[in-house]
Amino acid sequence: MADNEDIPFNRDFLLKPGVVDEVRPGVRRVLCNNPSPFTFTGTVSYIVGQGNVAIIDPGPDDEAHAKALLEAVRGETVTHILVTHTHRDHSPNTARIKAATGAPVYAEGPHRASRPRFESEKHNPESGADRDFRPDIEVKNGDVIEGQGFALEAVATPGHTANHLAFAWGERKINFVGDHVMGWSTSIVAPPDGSMIDYMASLDRLEARAEDLYFSGHGPEIPDAQRYVRFLARHRRAREASILHRLAKGEADIPTMVRAIYIGLDPRLTGAAGYSVLAHLEDLVARGIVATEGDPVIGGTYRMV
């Protein structure tokens, strides 16, 4: 998003699709060739360990990427497949990797919304959700997935999706954070699948942990991670302040607020920005600061209480 000067983004990511990059001992990454305004240069899959390995986020339904991942682990045994969340750029390739390796799939659970859908909300088939995904083993916050030479703790990080997990390698002070924290951009939080209340609480949960190097679902690694998380939280609070500043001038609908807040926004991201504003408004309505007629929905009009 365009107004993020306060966040020290890093868009310097030269990894080419299909190339295996050992970015730390025991951590390899492979980029899928699915660039877009939402995925940056593409989805990054990770290989953890050596000899007996885990693959994190096999990526979209992409045969070439599956082949690149399997080639990267040729001669090794895949013992675990981990999925951070069920968006179509992260989980659909799981089926190919499982078929080739027989490894069990670990994730929080199937895709679900952060809250019940309101009567007035239409189900959006373009939400990007992978509704076919089912893990073999459902994991919850604090569960530890142990392999040869690694132990990854599941860290519940709902917000971007309700079932989002990070996987923390505590011994190395590394966290694989999926799409909850990205170095190149802010994450999209789009109700009802996403929740700003959950997202902010998950930022707090990550900041309180010891891991200080993040590997993200898109873009480069994030050093000095707790400091970066504080930048993200401050930015979201500033976004909330911008919404309240606009509503202090009078009631407004979401497109009006997007135009006022997101100056110079890539037009392809206008819809996503609207849902991000809605996520803040849901939070503000729940806290009794902002009011709307009926449920807080994308087509609603909002005013200060």
CSV table of N, CA and C in Angstrom, one decimal, residues 89-205:
chain,number,residue,atom,x,y,z
A,89,ASP,N,-2.5,-19.3,-3.0
A,89,ASP,CA,-1.1,-19.2,-3.4
A,89,ASP,C,-0.2,-19.9,-2.4
A,90,HIS,N,-0.8,-20.6,-1.5
A,90,HIS,CA,0.1,-21.3,-0.5
A,90,HIS,C,-0.2,-22.8,-0.3
A,91,SER,N,-1.4,-23.2,-0.4
A,91,SER,CA,-1.7,-24.6,0.0
A,91,SER,C,-2.1,-25.6,-1.1
A,92,PRO,N,-2.6,-25.2,-2.3
A,92,PRO,CA,-3.1,-26.2,-3.3
A,92,PRO,C,-2.0,-27.2,-3.8
A,93,ASN,N,-0.7,-26.8,-3.9
A,93,ASN,CA,0.3,-27.7,-4.3
A,93,ASN,C,0.6,-28.8,-3.3
A,94,THR,N,0.1,-28.7,-2.1
A,94,THR,CA,0.3,-29.7,-1.1
A,94,THR,C,0.0,-31.1,-1.6
A,95,ALA,N,-1.1,-31.2,-2.4
A,95,ALA,CA,-1.6,-32.5,-2.8
A,95,ALA,C,-0.5,-33.2,-3.7
A,96,ARG,N,0.2,-32.4,-4.6
A,96,ARG,CA,1.3,-32.9,-5.4
A,96,ARG,C,2.5,-33.4,-4.6
A,97,ILE,N,2.9,-32.6,-3.6
A,97,ILE,CA,4.0,-32.9,-2.8
A,97,ILE,C,3.7,-34.2,-1.9
A,98,LYS,N,2.5,-34.2,-1.4
A,98,LYS,CA,2.1,-35.4,-0.6
A,98,LYS,C,2.1,-36.6,-1.4
A,99,ALA,N,1.5,-36.5,-2.7
A,99,ALA,CA,1.5,-37.7,-3.5
A,99,ALA,C,2.8,-38.2,-3.9
A,100,ALA,N,3.8,-37.3,-4.0
A,100,ALA,CA,5.2,-37.7,-4.4
A,100,ALA,C,6.0,-38.2,-3.3
A,101,THR,N,5.7,-37.8,-2.0
A,101,THR,CA,6.5,-38.1,-0.9
A,101,THR,C,5.9,-38.9,0.2
A,102,GLY,N,4.6,-38.9,0.2
A,102,GLY,CA,3.8,-39.6,1.3
A,102,GLY,C,3.9,-39.0,2.6
A,103,ALA,N,4.5,-37.8,2.7
A,103,ALA,CA,4.6,-37.1,4.0
A,103,ALA,C,3.3,-36.6,4.5
A,104,PRO,N,3.1,-36.7,5.8
A,104,PRO,CA,1.8,-36.1,6.4
A,104,PRO,C,1.8,-34.6,6.4
A,105,VAL,N,0.6,-34.1,6.3
A,105,VAL,CA,0.4,-32.6,6.2
A,105,VAL,C,-0.1,-32.1,7.5
A,106,TYR,N,0.6,-31.0,8.0
A,106,TYR,CA,0.3,-30.4,9.3
A,106,TYR,C,-0.2,-29.0,9.0
A,107,ALA,N,-1.3,-28.6,9.6
A,107,ALA,CA,-1.9,-27.3,9.5
A,107,ALA,C,-2.9,-27.1,10.6
A,108,GLU,N,-3.4,-25.9,10.8
A,108,GLU,CA,-4.4,-25.6,11.8
A,108,GLU,C,-5.7,-26.3,11.6
A,109,GLY,N,-6.1,-26.3,10.3
A,109,GLY,CA,-7.4,-26.9,9.9
A,109,GLY,C,-7.8,-26.4,8.6
A,110,PRO,N,-9.0,-26.8,8.2
A,110,PRO,CA,-9.6,-26.3,6.9
A,110,PRO,C,-9.8,-24.8,6.9
A,111,HIS,N,-10.0,-24.2,5.8
A,111,HIS,CA,-10.3,-22.8,5.7
A,111,HIS,C,-11.6,-22.5,6.4
A,112,ARG,N,-11.6,-21.4,7.1
A,112,ARG,CA,-12.9,-20.9,7.7
A,112,ARG,C,-12.8,-19.4,7.9
A,113,ALA,N,-14.0,-18.8,8.1
A,113,ALA,CA,-14.0,-17.3,8.2
A,113,ALA,C,-13.7,-17.0,9.7
A,114,SER,N,-13.3,-15.7,9.9
A,114,SER,CA,-13.0,-15.3,11.3
A,114,SER,C,-14.3,-15.0,12.1
A,115,ARG,N,-15.4,-14.9,11.4
A,115,ARG,CA,-16.7,-14.7,12.0
A,115,ARG,C,-17.7,-15.2,11.1
A,116,PRO,N,-19.0,-15.4,11.6
A,116,PRO,CA,-20.1,-15.8,10.7
A,116,PRO,C,-20.3,-14.7,9.7
A,117,ARG,N,-20.7,-15.2,8.5
A,117,ARG,CA,-21.0,-14.2,7.4
A,117,ARG,C,-22.4,-13.5,7.7
A,118,PHE,N,-22.4,-12.2,7.5
A,118,PHE,CA,-23.7,-11.5,7.7
A,118,PHE,C,-24.7,-11.9,6.6
A,119,GLU,N,-25.9,-11.7,6.9
A,119,GLU,CA,-27.0,-12.0,5.9
A,119,GLU,C,-26.8,-11.3,4.6
A,120,SER,N,-26.3,-10.0,4.7
A,120,SER,CA,-26.2,-9.2,3.5
A,120,SER,C,-24.9,-9.4,2.7
A,121,GLU,N,-24.0,-10.3,3.3
A,121,GLU,CA,-22.8,-10.5,2.6
A,121,GLU,C,-22.9,-11.7,1.6
A,122,LYS,N,-22.5,-11.5,0.4
A,122,LYS,CA,-22.5,-12.6,-0.5
A,122,LYS,C,-21.2,-13.4,-0.4
A,123,HIS,N,-21.3,-14.7,-0.6
A,123,HIS,CA,-20.1,-15.5,-0.6
A,123,HIS,C,-19.3,-15.2,-1.8
A,124,ASN,N,-18.0,-14.8,-1.6
A,124,ASN,CA,-17.2,-14.4,-2.7
A,124,ASN,C,-16.3,-15.5,-3.1
A,125,PRO,N,-16.5,-16.1,-4.3
A,125,PRO,CA,-15.7,-17.2,-4.7
A,125,PRO,C,-14.3,-16.8,-5.1
A,126,GLU,N,-14.1,-15.5,-5.3
A,126,GLU,CA,-12.8,-15.0,-5.7
A,126,GLU,C,-12.0,-14.6,-4.4
A,127,SER,N,-12.4,-15.0,-3.3
A,127,SER,CA,-11.6,-14.6,-2.0
A,127,SER,C,-10.2,-15.1,-2.0
A,128,GLY,N,-9.9,-16.1,-2.8
A,128,GLY,CA,-8.6,-16.7,-2.8
A,128,GLY,C,-8.5,-17.8,-1.8
A,129,ALA,N,-9.6,-18.3,-1.2
A,129,ALA,CA,-9.5,-19.4,-0.3
A,129,ALA,C,-9.4,-20.7,-1.0
A,130,ASP,N,-8.6,-21.6,-0.4
A,130,ASP,CA,-8.5,-23.0,-0.9
A,130,ASP,C,-9.4,-23.8,0.0
A,131,ARG,N,-10.6,-24.0,-0.4
A,131,ARG,CA,-11.7,-24.7,0.4
A,131,ARG,C,-11.6,-26.2,0.3
A,132,ASP,N,-10.7,-26.7,-0.5
A,132,ASP,CA,-10.5,-28.2,-0.7
A,132,ASP,C,-9.5,-28.7,0.3
A,133,PHE,N,-8.7,-27.9,0.9
A,133,PHE,CA,-7.6,-28.3,1.7
A,133,PHE,C,-8.0,-28.9,3.0
A,134,ARG,N,-7.4,-30.1,3.4
A,134,ARG,CA,-7.6,-30.7,4.7
A,134,ARG,C,-6.2,-31.2,5.2
A,135,PRO,N,-5.8,-30.9,6.4
A,135,PRO,CA,-4.5,-31.4,6.8
A,135,PRO,C,-4.7,-32.9,7.3
A,136,ASP,N,-3.6,-33.6,7.3
A,136,ASP,CA,-3.7,-34.9,8.0
A,136,ASP,C,-3.7,-34.8,9.5
A,137,ILE,N,-2.9,-33.8,10.0
A,137,ILE,CA,-2.8,-33.6,11.4
A,137,ILE,C,-3.1,-32.1,11.7
A,138,GLU,N,-4.1,-31.9,12.5
A,138,GLU,CA,-4.4,-30.5,12.9
A,138,GLU,C,-3.6,-30.1,14.1
A,139,VAL,N,-2.9,-29.0,14.0
A,139,VAL,CA,-2.1,-28.5,15.1
A,139,VAL,C,-2.6,-27.2,15.7
A,140,LYS,N,-2.3,-27.0,16.9
A,140,LYS,CA,-2.8,-25.8,17.6
A,140,LYS,C,-1.6,-25.0,18.2
A,141,ASN,N,-1.9,-23.8,18.7
A,141,ASN,CA,-0.8,-23.0,19.3
A,141,ASN,C,-0.1,-23.8,20.3
A,142,GLY,N,1.3,-23.8,20.2
A,142,GLY,CA,2.1,-24.4,21.2
A,142,GLY,C,2.5,-25.8,20.8
A,143,ASP,N,1.8,-26.5,19.9
A,143,ASP,CA,2.2,-27.8,19.4
A,143,ASP,C,3.6,-27.8,18.8
A,144,VAL,N,4.4,-28.8,19.0
A,144,VAL,CA,5.8,-28.8,18.5
A,144,VAL,C,5.8,-30.0,17.5
A,145,ILE,N,6.3,-29.7,16.3
A,145,ILE,CA,6.4,-30.6,15.2
A,145,ILE,C,7.9,-31.0,15.1
A,146,GLU,N,8.3,-32.2,15.5
A,146,GLU,CA,9.7,-32.6,15.6
A,146,GLU,C,10.1,-33.4,14.4
A,147,GLY,N,11.3,-33.0,13.8
A,147,GLY,CA,11.9,-33.8,12.8
A,147,GLY,C,13.3,-34.0,13.1
A,148,GLN,N,14.1,-34.6,12.1
A,148,GLN,CA,15.5,-34.9,12.4
A,148,GLN,C,16.3,-33.6,12.3
A,149,GLY,N,16.7,-33.1,13.5
A,149,GLY,CA,17.5,-31.9,13.5
A,149,GLY,C,16.8,-30.6,13.6
A,150,PHE,N,15.4,-30.7,13.7
A,150,PHE,CA,14.6,-29.5,13.9
A,150,PHE,C,13.4,-29.7,14.7
A,151,ALA,N,12.9,-28.7,15.4
A,151,ALA,CA,11.7,-28.8,16.1
A,151,ALA,C,11.0,-27.4,15.9
A,152,LEU,N,9.8,-27.5,15.3
A,152,LEU,CA,9.0,-26.3,14.9
A,152,LEU,C,7.8,-26.2,15.7
A,153,GLU,N,7.7,-25.0,16.4
A,153,GLU,CA,6.5,-24.8,17.3
A,153,GLU,C,5.5,-24.0,16.5
A,154,ALA,N,4.2,-24.5,16.5
A,154,ALA,CA,3.1,-23.8,15.9
A,154,ALA,C,2.7,-22.6,16.7
A,155,VAL,N,2.7,-21.5,16.1
A,155,VAL,CA,2.3,-20.2,16.8
A,155,VAL,C,1.0,-19.7,16.1
A,156,ALA,N,-0.1,-19.7,16.8
A,156,ALA,CA,-1.4,-19.3,16.2
A,156,ALA,C,-1.3,-17.8,15.9
A,157,THR,N,-1.5,-17.4,14.6
A,157,THR,CA,-1.4,-16.0,14.2
A,157,THR,C,-2.6,-15.7,13.3
A,158,PRO,N,-3.8,-15.8,13.9
A,158,PRO,CA,-5.0,-15.5,13.1
A,158,PRO,C,-5.0,-14.0,12.8
A,159,GLY,N,-5.7,-13.6,11.7
A,159,GLY,CA,-5.8,-12.2,11.3
A,159,GLY,C,-5.9,-12.1,9.8
A,160,HIS,N,-4.8,-12.5,9.1
A,160,HIS,CA,-4.9,-12.6,7.6
A,160,HIS,C,-5.9,-13.7,7.2
A,161,THR,N,-5.8,-14.8,7.9
A,161,THR,CA,-6.9,-15.8,7.8
A,161,THR,C,-7.1,-16.3,9.3
A,162,ALA,N,-8.3,-16.9,9.5
A,162,ALA,CA,-8.6,-17.4,10.8
A,162,ALA,C,-7.7,-18.6,11.2
A,163,ASN,N,-7.2,-19.4,10.2
A,163,ASN,CA,-6.4,-20.6,10.5
A,163,ASN,C,-4.9,-20.4,10.3
A,164,HIS,N,-4.5,-19.1,10.3
A,164,HIS,CA,-3.1,-18.9,10.0
A,164,HIS,C,-2.2,-19.3,11.2
A,165,LEU,N,-1.1,-20.0,10.8
A,165,LEU,CA,-0.1,-20.4,11.8
A,165,LEU,C,1.3,-19.9,11.3
A,166,ALA,N,2.1,-19.5,12.3
A,166,ALA,CA,3.6,-19.4,12.0
A,166,ALA,C,4.3,-20.6,12.6
A,167,PHE,N,5.5,-20.9,12.1
A,167,PHE,CA,6.2,-22.1,12.6
A,167,PHE,C,7.6,-21.6,13.1
A,168,ALA,N,7.8,-21.6,14.4
A,168,ALA,CA,9.0,-21.1,15.1
A,168,ALA,C,10.0,-22.1,15.3
A,169,TRP,N,11.2,-21.9,14.8
A,169,TRP,CA,12.3,-22.8,15.1
A,169,TRP,C,13.1,-22.1,16.2
A,170,GLY,N,12.7,-22.3,17.5
A,170,GLY,CA,13.2,-21.6,18.6
A,170,GLY,C,14.7,-21.7,18.8
A,171,GLU,N,15.2,-22.8,18.5
A,171,GLU,CA,16.7,-23.0,18.7
A,171,GLU,C,17.5,-22.1,17.8
A,172,ARG,N,17.0,-21.8,16.7
A,172,ARG,CA,17.7,-20.9,15.7
A,172,ARG,C,17.2,-19.5,15.8
A,173,LYS,N,16.2,-19.2,16.6
A,173,LYS,CA,15.6,-17.9,16.7
A,173,LYS,C,15.0,-17.4,15.3
A,174,ILE,N,14.4,-18.4,14.6
A,174,ILE,CA,13.9,-18.2,13.3
A,174,ILE,C,12.4,-18.5,13.4
A,175,ASN,N,11.6,-17.7,12.7
A,175,ASN,CA,10.1,-17.9,12.6
A,175,ASN,C,9.7,-17.8,11.1
A,176,PHE,N,9.0,-18.9,10.7
A,176,PHE,CA,8.4,-18.9,9.3
A,176,PHE,C,7.0,-18.3,9.5
A,177,VAL,N,6.8,-17.1,9.1
A,177,VAL,CA,5.6,-16.3,9.5
A,177,VAL,C,4.5,-16.3,8.4
A,178,GLY,N,4.6,-17.0,7.3
A,178,GLY,CA,3.6,-17.0,6.3
A,178,GLY,C,3.3,-15.6,5.8
A,179,ASP,N,2.0,-15.2,5.7
A,179,ASP,CA,1.6,-13.9,5.2
A,179,ASP,C,1.3,-13.0,6.4
A,180,HIS,N,1.5,-13.4,7.6
A,180,HIS,CA,1.1,-12.5,8.7
A,180,HIS,C,2.1,-11.3,8.8
A,181,VAL,N,3.3,-11.5,8.5
A,181,VAL,CA,4.3,-10.4,8.4
A,181,VAL,C,5.1,-10.6,7.1
A,182,MET,N,5.2,-9.5,6.3
A,182,MET,CA,5.9,-9.5,5.1
A,182,MET,C,6.8,-8.3,5.0
A,183,GLY,N,8.0,-8.6,4.5
A,183,GLY,CA,9.0,-7.5,4.4
A,183,GLY,C,8.8,-6.5,3.3
A,184,TRP,N,8.0,-6.9,2.3
A,184,TRP,CA,7.8,-6.0,1.1
A,184,TRP,C,6.6,-5.1,1.2
A,185,SER,N,5.6,-5.5,2.0
A,185,SER,CA,4.3,-4.8,2.0
A,185,SER,C,3.6,-5.2,3.3
A,186,THR,N,2.5,-4.5,3.6
A,186,THR,CA,1.6,-4.9,4.7
A,186,THR,C,0.8,-6.1,4.2
A,187,SER,N,0.2,-6.8,5.1
A,187,SER,CA,-0.7,-8.0,4.8
A,187,SER,C,-2.1,-7.5,4.6
A,188,ILE,N,-2.8,-8.1,3.7
A,188,ILE,CA,-4.2,-7.8,3.5
A,188,ILE,C,-5.0,-8.5,4.6
A,189,VAL,N,-5.9,-7.8,5.2
A,189,VAL,CA,-6.8,-8.3,6.2
A,189,VAL,C,-8.2,-8.0,5.7
A,190,ALA,N,-8.9,-9.0,5.2
A,190,ALA,CA,-10.2,-8.8,4.5
A,190,ALA,C,-11.3,-9.6,5.1
A,191,PRO,N,-12.2,-9.0,5.9
A,191,PRO,CA,-13.3,-9.7,6.5
A,191,PRO,C,-14.2,-10.3,5.4
A,192,PRO,N,-15.0,-11.3,5.7
A,192,PRO,CA,-15.0,-12.0,7.0
A,192,PRO,C,-13.9,-13.1,7.2
A,193,ASP,N,-13.1,-13.3,6.2
A,193,ASP,CA,-12.0,-14.3,6.3
A,193,ASP,C,-11.0,-13.8,7.3
A,194,GLY,N,-10.6,-12.5,7.2
A,194,GLY,CA,-9.7,-11.9,8.1
A,194,GLY,C,-10.3,-11.1,9.2
A,195,SER,N,-9.5,-10.8,10.2
A,195,SER,CA,-10.0,-10.0,11.3
A,195,SER,C,-8.9,-9.1,11.8
A,196,MET,N,-9.1,-7.8,11.9
A,196,MET,CA,-8.1,-6.8,12.4
A,196,MET,C,-7.9,-7.0,13.9
A,197,ILE,N,-8.9,-7.3,14.6
A,197,ILE,CA,-8.8,-7.5,16.0
A,197,ILE,C,-7.8,-8.7,16.3
A,198,ASP,N,-8.0,-9.8,15.5
A,198,ASP,CA,-7.1,-11.0,15.6
A,198,ASP,C,-5.7,-10.6,15.1
A,199,TYR,N,-5.7,-9.9,14.0
A,199,TYR,CA,-4.4,-9.5,13.4
A,199,TYR,C,-3.5,-8.8,14.4
A,200,MET,N,-4.1,-7.8,15.1
A,200,MET,CA,-3.3,-7.0,16.0
A,200,MET,C,-2.8,-7.8,17.2
A,201,ALA,N,-3.7,-8.7,17.7
A,201,ALA,CA,-3.3,-9.6,18.8
A,201,ALA,C,-2.2,-10.5,18.4
A,202,SER,N,-2.2,-11.0,17.2
A,202,SER,CA,-1.2,-11.9,16.7
A,202,SER,C,0.1,-11.2,16.5
A,203,LEU,N,0.1,-9.9,16.1
A,203,LEU,CA,1.4,-9.1,16.1
A,203,LEU,C,2.0,-9.0,17.5
A,204,ASP,N,1.1,-8.8,18.5
A,204,ASP,CA,1.6,-8.7,19.9
A,204,ASP,C,2.2,-10.1,20.3
A,205,ARG,N,1.6,-11.2,19.9
A,205,ARG,CA,2.1,-12.5,20.3
A,205,ARG,C,3.4,-12.7,19.6
